[in-house]
Coordinates of C-alpha atoms and ligand atoms in Angstrom, one line a residue:
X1 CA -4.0 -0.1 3.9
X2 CA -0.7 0.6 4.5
X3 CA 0.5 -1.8 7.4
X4 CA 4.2 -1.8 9.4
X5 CA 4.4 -5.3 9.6
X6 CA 7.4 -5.3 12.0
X7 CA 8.0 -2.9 14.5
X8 CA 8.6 -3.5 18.8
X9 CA 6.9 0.0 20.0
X10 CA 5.3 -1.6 22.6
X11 CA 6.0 -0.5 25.9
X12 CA 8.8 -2.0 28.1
X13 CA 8.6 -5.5 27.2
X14 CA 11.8 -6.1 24.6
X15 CA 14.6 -4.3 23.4
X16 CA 12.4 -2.0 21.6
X17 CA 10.2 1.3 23.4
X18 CA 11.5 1.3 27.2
X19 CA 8.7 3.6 28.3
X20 CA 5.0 5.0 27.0
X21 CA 5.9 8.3 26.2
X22 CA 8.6 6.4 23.9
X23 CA 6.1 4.4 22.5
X24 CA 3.4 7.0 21.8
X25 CA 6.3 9.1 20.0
X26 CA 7.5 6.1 18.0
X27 CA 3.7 5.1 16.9
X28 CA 3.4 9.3 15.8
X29 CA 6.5 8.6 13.7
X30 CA 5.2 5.9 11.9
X31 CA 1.7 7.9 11.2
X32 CA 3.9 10.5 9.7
X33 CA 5.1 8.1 7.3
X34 CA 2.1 6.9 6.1
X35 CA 1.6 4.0 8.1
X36 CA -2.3 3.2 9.0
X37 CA -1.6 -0.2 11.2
X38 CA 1.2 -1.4 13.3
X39 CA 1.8 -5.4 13.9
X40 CA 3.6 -5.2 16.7
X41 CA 5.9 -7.7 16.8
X42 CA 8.1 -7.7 20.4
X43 CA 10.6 -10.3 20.6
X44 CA 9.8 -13.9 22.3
X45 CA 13.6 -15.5 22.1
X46 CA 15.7 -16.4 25.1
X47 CA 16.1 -13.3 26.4
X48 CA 12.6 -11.8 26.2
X49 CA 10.1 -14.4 26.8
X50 CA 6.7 -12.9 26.6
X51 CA 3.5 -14.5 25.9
X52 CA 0.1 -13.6 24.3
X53 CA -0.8 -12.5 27.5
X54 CA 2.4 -9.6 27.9
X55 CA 2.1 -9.0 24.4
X56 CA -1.9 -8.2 24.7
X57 CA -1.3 -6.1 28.1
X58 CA 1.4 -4.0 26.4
X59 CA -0.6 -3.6 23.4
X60 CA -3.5 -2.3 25.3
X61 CA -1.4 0.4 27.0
X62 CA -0.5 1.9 24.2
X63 CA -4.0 1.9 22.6
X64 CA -5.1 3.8 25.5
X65 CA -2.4 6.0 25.1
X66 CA -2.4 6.4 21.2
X67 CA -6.7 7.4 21.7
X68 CA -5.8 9.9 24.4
X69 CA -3.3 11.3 22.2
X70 CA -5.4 11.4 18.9
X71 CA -2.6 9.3 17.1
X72 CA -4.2 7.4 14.5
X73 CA -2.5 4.2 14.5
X74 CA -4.4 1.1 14.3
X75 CA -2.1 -1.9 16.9
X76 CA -2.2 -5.3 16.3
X77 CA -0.4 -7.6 19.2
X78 CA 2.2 -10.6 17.6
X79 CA 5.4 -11.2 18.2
X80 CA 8.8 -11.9 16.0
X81 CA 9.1 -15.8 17.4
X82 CA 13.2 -16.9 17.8
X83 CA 13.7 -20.2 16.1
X84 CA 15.9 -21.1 19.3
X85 CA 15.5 -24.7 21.4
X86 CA 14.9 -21.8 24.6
X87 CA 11.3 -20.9 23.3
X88 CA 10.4 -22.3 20.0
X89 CA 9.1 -25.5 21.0
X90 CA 7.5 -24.6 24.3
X91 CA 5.6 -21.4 22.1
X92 CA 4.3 -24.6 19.6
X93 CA 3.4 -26.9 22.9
X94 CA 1.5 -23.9 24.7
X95 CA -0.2 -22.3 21.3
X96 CA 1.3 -19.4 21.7
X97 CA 1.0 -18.3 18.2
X98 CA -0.1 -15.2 17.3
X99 CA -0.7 -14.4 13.8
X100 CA -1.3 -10.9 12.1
X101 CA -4.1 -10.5 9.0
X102 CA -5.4 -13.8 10.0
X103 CA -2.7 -16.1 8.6
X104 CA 0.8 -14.6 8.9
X105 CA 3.4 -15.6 11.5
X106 CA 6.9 -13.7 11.8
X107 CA 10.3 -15.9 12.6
X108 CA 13.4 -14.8 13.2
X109 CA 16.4 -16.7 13.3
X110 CA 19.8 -16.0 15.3
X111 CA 21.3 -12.7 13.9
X112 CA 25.1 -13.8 14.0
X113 CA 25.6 -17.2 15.0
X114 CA 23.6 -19.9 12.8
X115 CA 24.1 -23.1 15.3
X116 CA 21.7 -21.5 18.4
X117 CA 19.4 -22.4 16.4
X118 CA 20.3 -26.2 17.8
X119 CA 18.5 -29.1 16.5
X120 CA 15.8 -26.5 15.0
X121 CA 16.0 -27.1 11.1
X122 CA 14.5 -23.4 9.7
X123 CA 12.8 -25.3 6.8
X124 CA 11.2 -27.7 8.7
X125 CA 9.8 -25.1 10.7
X126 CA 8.5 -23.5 7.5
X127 CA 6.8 -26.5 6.8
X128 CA 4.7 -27.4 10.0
X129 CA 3.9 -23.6 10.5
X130 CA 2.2 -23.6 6.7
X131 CA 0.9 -27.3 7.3
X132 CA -1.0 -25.4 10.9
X133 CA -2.6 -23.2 8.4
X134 CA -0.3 -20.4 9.1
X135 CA 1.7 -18.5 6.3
X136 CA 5.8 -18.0 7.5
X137 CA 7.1 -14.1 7.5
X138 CA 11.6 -14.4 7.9
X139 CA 12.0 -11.2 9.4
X140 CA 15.3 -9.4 7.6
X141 CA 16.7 -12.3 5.7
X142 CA 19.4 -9.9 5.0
X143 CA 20.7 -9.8 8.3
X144 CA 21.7 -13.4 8.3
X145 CA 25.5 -13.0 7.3
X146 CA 25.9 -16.9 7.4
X147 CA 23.1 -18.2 5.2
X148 CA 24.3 -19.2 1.4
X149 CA 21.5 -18.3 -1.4
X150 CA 21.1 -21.7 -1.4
X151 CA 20.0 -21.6 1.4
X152 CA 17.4 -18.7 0.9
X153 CA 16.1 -20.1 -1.7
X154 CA 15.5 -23.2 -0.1
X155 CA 13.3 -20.9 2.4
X156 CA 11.5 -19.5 -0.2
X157 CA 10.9 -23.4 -1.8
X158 CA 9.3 -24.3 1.5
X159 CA 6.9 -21.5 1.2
X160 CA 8.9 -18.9 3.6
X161 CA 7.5 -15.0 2.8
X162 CA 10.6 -12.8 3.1
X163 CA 10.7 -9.4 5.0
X164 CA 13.0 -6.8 4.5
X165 CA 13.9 -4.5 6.6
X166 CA 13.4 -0.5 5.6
X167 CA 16.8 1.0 5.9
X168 CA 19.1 -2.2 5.5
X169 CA 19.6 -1.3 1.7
X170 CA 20.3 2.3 3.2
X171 CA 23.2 1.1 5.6
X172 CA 21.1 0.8 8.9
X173 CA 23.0 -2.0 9.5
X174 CA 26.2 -1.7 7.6
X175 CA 28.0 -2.3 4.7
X176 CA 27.9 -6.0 4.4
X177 CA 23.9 -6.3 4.7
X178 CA 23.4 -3.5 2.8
X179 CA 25.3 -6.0 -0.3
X180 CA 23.3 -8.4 1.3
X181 CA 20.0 -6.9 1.0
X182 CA 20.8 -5.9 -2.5
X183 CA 21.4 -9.4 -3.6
X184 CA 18.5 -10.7 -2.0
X185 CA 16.6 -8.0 -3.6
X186 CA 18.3 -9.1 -7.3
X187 CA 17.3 -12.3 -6.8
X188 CA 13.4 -11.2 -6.1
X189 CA 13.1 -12.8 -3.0
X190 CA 11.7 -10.1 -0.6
X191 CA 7.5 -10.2 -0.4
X192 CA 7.3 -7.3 1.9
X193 CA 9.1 -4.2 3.9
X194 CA 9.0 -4.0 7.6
X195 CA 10.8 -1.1 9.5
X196 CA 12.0 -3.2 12.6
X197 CA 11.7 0.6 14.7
X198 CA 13.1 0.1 17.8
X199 CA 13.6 3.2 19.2
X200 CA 14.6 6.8 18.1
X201 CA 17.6 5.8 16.5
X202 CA 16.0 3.8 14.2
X203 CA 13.1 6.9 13.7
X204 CA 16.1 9.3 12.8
X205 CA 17.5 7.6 10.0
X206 CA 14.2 6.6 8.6
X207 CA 13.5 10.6 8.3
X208 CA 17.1 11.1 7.2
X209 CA 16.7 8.5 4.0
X210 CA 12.8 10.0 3.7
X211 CA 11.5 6.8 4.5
X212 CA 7.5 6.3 3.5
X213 CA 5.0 3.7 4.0
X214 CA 4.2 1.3 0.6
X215 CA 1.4 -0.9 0.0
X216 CA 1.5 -4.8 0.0
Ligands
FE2_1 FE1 12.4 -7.3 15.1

């Protein structure tokens, strides 16, 4: 099965699809490249603060839309969870956890700035999610300019599954974290490949490098 374990093509709820038709063109894109299921991961961080409920909603939208359309795509509702004081702790209070092929949970932390993740320690967080039951997915380790390898590896220690993104080797997100990504990649960190599509931007350089859908 070849699964997109990252994506936000659901329909107006992040920063990803901002309409339907957006999100029944992005889902036909990632059919094209081979994908067979899509975990759709929207956002819950300060900013975009859905819940199961918004997530499920959105998710069932498209499904209708994908059936009528004869796109093949299999959609499984999650989310990419913020490790931020804003959402993290009220999404452990409330249970609002939802995990993809049983088990798997996808964090993000802050893209530039390391402190908003507050009083949140990322490897504790690692920790209580696999002492739950759950298994920890960092969504594009790459992109996290500030973290040392030391600290990566003290991640991947804690039992933290990496995710790189498709097209950060490539240069989707510049010079640096395309380095990044390579070290990271050296080192034999990365467990699995997400493409992070969130909108036609993203689709267009995907065709451009000839992106395909792998197995993991
Ligand atoms: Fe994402």
């Amino acid at each position: 099965m070849k699964v997109d374990c990252h994506c936000h093509i659901l329909p107006e709820i992040d920063d990803g699809s901002w309409c339907l038709e957006v999100s029944a063109d992005l889902a036909h894109r990632q059919v094209a490249w081979g994908f067979e299921r899509a975990i759709c991961t929207s956002h819950r961080t300060s900013l975009y603060r859905n819940t199961p409920d918004i997530v499920n909603r959105a998710c069932d939208r498209l499904r209708e839309a994908l059936a009528v359309r004869n796109i093949p795509l299999e959609l499984v509702p999650s989310m990419e969870y913020r490790l931020v004081p804003e959402t993290w702790p009220e999404t452990l209070e409330k249970g609002w956890l939802l995990p993809w092929e049983g088990h798997h949970i996808l964090i993000e932390l802050p893209i530039s700035d390391g402190t908003k993740v507050g009083d949140i320690v990322p490897v504790d967080e690692v920790k209580r999610l696999l002492d739950m039951g759950y298994e920890p997915v960092l969504a594009h380790p790459e992109r996290y300019m500030y973290l040392s390898m030391k600290e990566y590896i003290g991640l991947k220690d804690a039992g933290c599954l990496f995710q790189r993104n498709a097209g950060s080797l490539e240069g989707l997100y510049g010079q640096a974290v395309s380095e990044r990504t390579e070290l990271i990649m050296k080192a034999g960190l990365y467990n699995m490949v997400g493409t992070d599509l969130h909108n036609e931007r993203y689709a267009m350089f995907f065709d451009r490098i000839h992106f395909r859908a792998e197995e993991f």
